[in-house]
Amino acid sequence: QVQLVESGGGLVQAGGSLRLSCAASGRIFMINAMDWYRQAPGKEREFVARITNSDTTTYVDSVAGRFTISRDGAKDTVYLQMNSLKPEDPAVYYCSMWHYAVQYWGQGTQVTVSS
């Protein structure tokens, strides 16, 4: 079993920054990649960013250049540095990973942006 715990959400003004963290724990044998998703009220959950175990990163176009995903492999932790936050960024942010054909999700952390 794998557990993912996010932290770092909160309220920030438009143009501000937040850093999210997600720590994985449990019986983890190998992490190939970790992802961040987000879900705004009334919308479907959408992919935000991915980092592989070779540090290859992928971003959805709407956050490219503003968000940076990184990881600490020794701690099985992934981060999402969010800069220049916009009014369209508020959502519950989830981290996710696949482990032996099972997709695990964290509980989510709320990000709110005030204008």
Protein backbone atom coordinates (compact mmCIF):
# COMPACT_ATOMS: atom_id res chain seq x y z
CA GLN A 1 0.00 0.00 0.00
CA VAL A 2 1.16 3.50 -0.87
CA GLN A 3 0.18 6.70 0.86
CA LEU A 4 0.54 10.18 -0.59
CA VAL A 5 0.25 13.23 1.63
CA GLU A 6 0.14 16.74 0.18
CA SER A 7 0.82 19.96 2.03
CA GLY A 8 1.47 23.60 1.30
CA GLY A 9 -1.85 24.83 -0.02
CA GLY A 10 -3.42 28.04 1.15
CA LEU A 11 -4.61 31.50 0.22
CA VAL A 12 -2.42 33.76 -1.87
CA GLN A 13 -2.94 36.94 -3.81
CA ALA A 14 -2.92 36.89 -7.59
CA GLY A 15 0.66 37.10 -8.75
CA GLY A 16 1.92 35.40 -5.62
CA SER A 17 3.58 32.05 -5.07
CA LEU A 18 2.98 28.82 -3.23
CA ARG A 19 4.98 25.64 -2.92
CA LEU A 20 3.17 22.34 -2.63
CA SER A 21 4.78 19.17 -1.31
CA CYS A 22 3.75 15.56 -1.61
CA ALA A 23 5.41 12.81 0.37
CA ALA A 24 5.01 9.19 -0.62
CA SER A 25 5.29 6.42 1.93
CA GLY A 26 4.48 2.77 2.31
CA ARG A 27 5.67 -0.28 0.45
CA ILE A 28 7.25 1.54 -2.45
CA PHE A 29 9.60 -0.42 -4.63
CA MET A 30 10.16 2.00 -7.44
CA ILE A 31 8.71 5.33 -8.46
CA ASN A 32 8.81 5.93 -12.20
CA ALA A 33 7.03 9.27 -12.14
CA MET A 34 4.94 11.47 -9.92
CA ASP A 35 2.24 13.81 -11.10
CA TRP A 36 0.28 16.80 -9.94
CA TYR A 37 -3.38 17.20 -10.90
CA ARG A 38 -5.93 19.81 -9.95
CA GLN A 39 -9.68 19.99 -9.80
CA ALA A 40 -11.66 23.21 -9.67
CA PRO A 41 -15.31 23.28 -8.57
CA GLY A 42 -17.59 22.01 -11.31
CA LYS A 43 -14.68 20.93 -13.50
CA GLU A 44 -12.99 17.66 -14.23
CA ARG A 45 -9.68 16.83 -12.67
CA GLU A 46 -6.88 17.91 -14.99
CA PHE A 47 -3.23 17.02 -15.32
CA VAL A 48 -0.84 19.77 -14.26
CA ALA A 49 2.71 18.42 -14.26
CA ARG A 50 4.81 15.28 -14.20
CA ILE A 51 8.37 14.45 -13.22
CA THR A 52 9.99 11.12 -14.00
CA ASN A 53 12.73 9.37 -12.09
CA SER A 54 15.16 10.72 -14.69
CA ASP A 55 13.91 14.27 -13.96
CA THR A 56 12.08 14.67 -17.24
CA THR A 57 9.27 17.14 -16.69
CA THR A 58 6.00 17.77 -18.49
CA TYR A 59 3.50 20.57 -17.95
CA VAL A 60 0.05 21.46 -19.12
CA ASP A 61 0.27 24.53 -21.34
CA SER A 62 -1.64 26.74 -18.92
CA VAL A 63 1.05 26.48 -16.23
CA ALA A 64 4.22 26.11 -18.31
CA GLY A 65 6.68 28.82 -17.40
CA ARG A 66 4.96 29.57 -14.11
CA PHE A 67 5.00 26.24 -12.27
CA THR A 68 8.02 24.05 -11.61
CA ILE A 69 7.86 20.43 -10.54
CA SER A 70 10.82 18.92 -8.76
CA ARG A 71 11.55 15.95 -6.57
CA ASP A 72 13.74 14.64 -3.81
CA GLY A 73 14.27 11.00 -4.68
CA ALA A 74 15.82 10.18 -1.34
CA LYS A 75 12.67 11.34 0.43
CA ASP A 76 10.15 10.11 -2.17
CA THR A 77 8.82 13.64 -2.21
CA VAL A 78 7.64 15.77 -5.09
CA TYR A 79 7.20 19.53 -5.06
CA LEU A 80 5.23 22.00 -7.14
CA GLN A 81 6.50 25.56 -7.06
CA MET A 82 3.71 27.78 -8.30
CA ASN A 83 4.61 31.35 -9.27
CA SER A 84 2.59 34.13 -10.82
CA LEU A 85 -0.63 32.54 -9.63
CA LYS A 86 -3.68 33.56 -11.60
CA PRO A 87 -7.40 33.66 -10.83
CA GLU A 88 -7.84 30.52 -12.96
CA ASP A 89 -5.41 28.48 -10.81
CA PRO A 90 -7.55 27.92 -7.69
CA ALA A 91 -8.39 24.27 -7.21
CA VAL A 92 -7.74 21.30 -5.04
CA TYR A 93 -4.31 20.05 -6.04
CA TYR A 94 -3.62 16.33 -5.89
CA CYS A 95 -0.45 14.38 -6.30
CA SER A 96 -0.58 11.00 -7.90
CA MET A 97 1.66 8.13 -8.82
CA TRP A 98 1.37 4.77 -10.48
CA HIS A 99 2.84 1.86 -8.62
CA TYR A 100 2.57 -1.62 -10.08
CA ALA A 101 -0.44 -0.77 -12.25
CA VAL A 102 -2.32 0.97 -9.43
CA GLN A 103 -2.81 4.74 -9.45
CA TYR A 104 -2.60 6.29 -6.01
CA TRP A 105 -3.89 9.71 -5.03
CA GLY A 106 -3.30 12.00 -2.14
CA GLN A 107 -6.11 13.67 -0.24
CA GLY A 108 -5.55 16.99 -1.97
CA THR A 109 -4.61 20.44 -0.80
CA GLN A 110 -6.65 23.56 -1.48
CA VAL A 111 -5.14 26.48 -3.36
CA THR A 112 -7.08 29.73 -3.32
CA VAL A 113 -6.09 32.85 -5.22
CA SER A 114 -7.54 36.23 -4.32
CA SER A 115 -7.71 39.00 -6.88
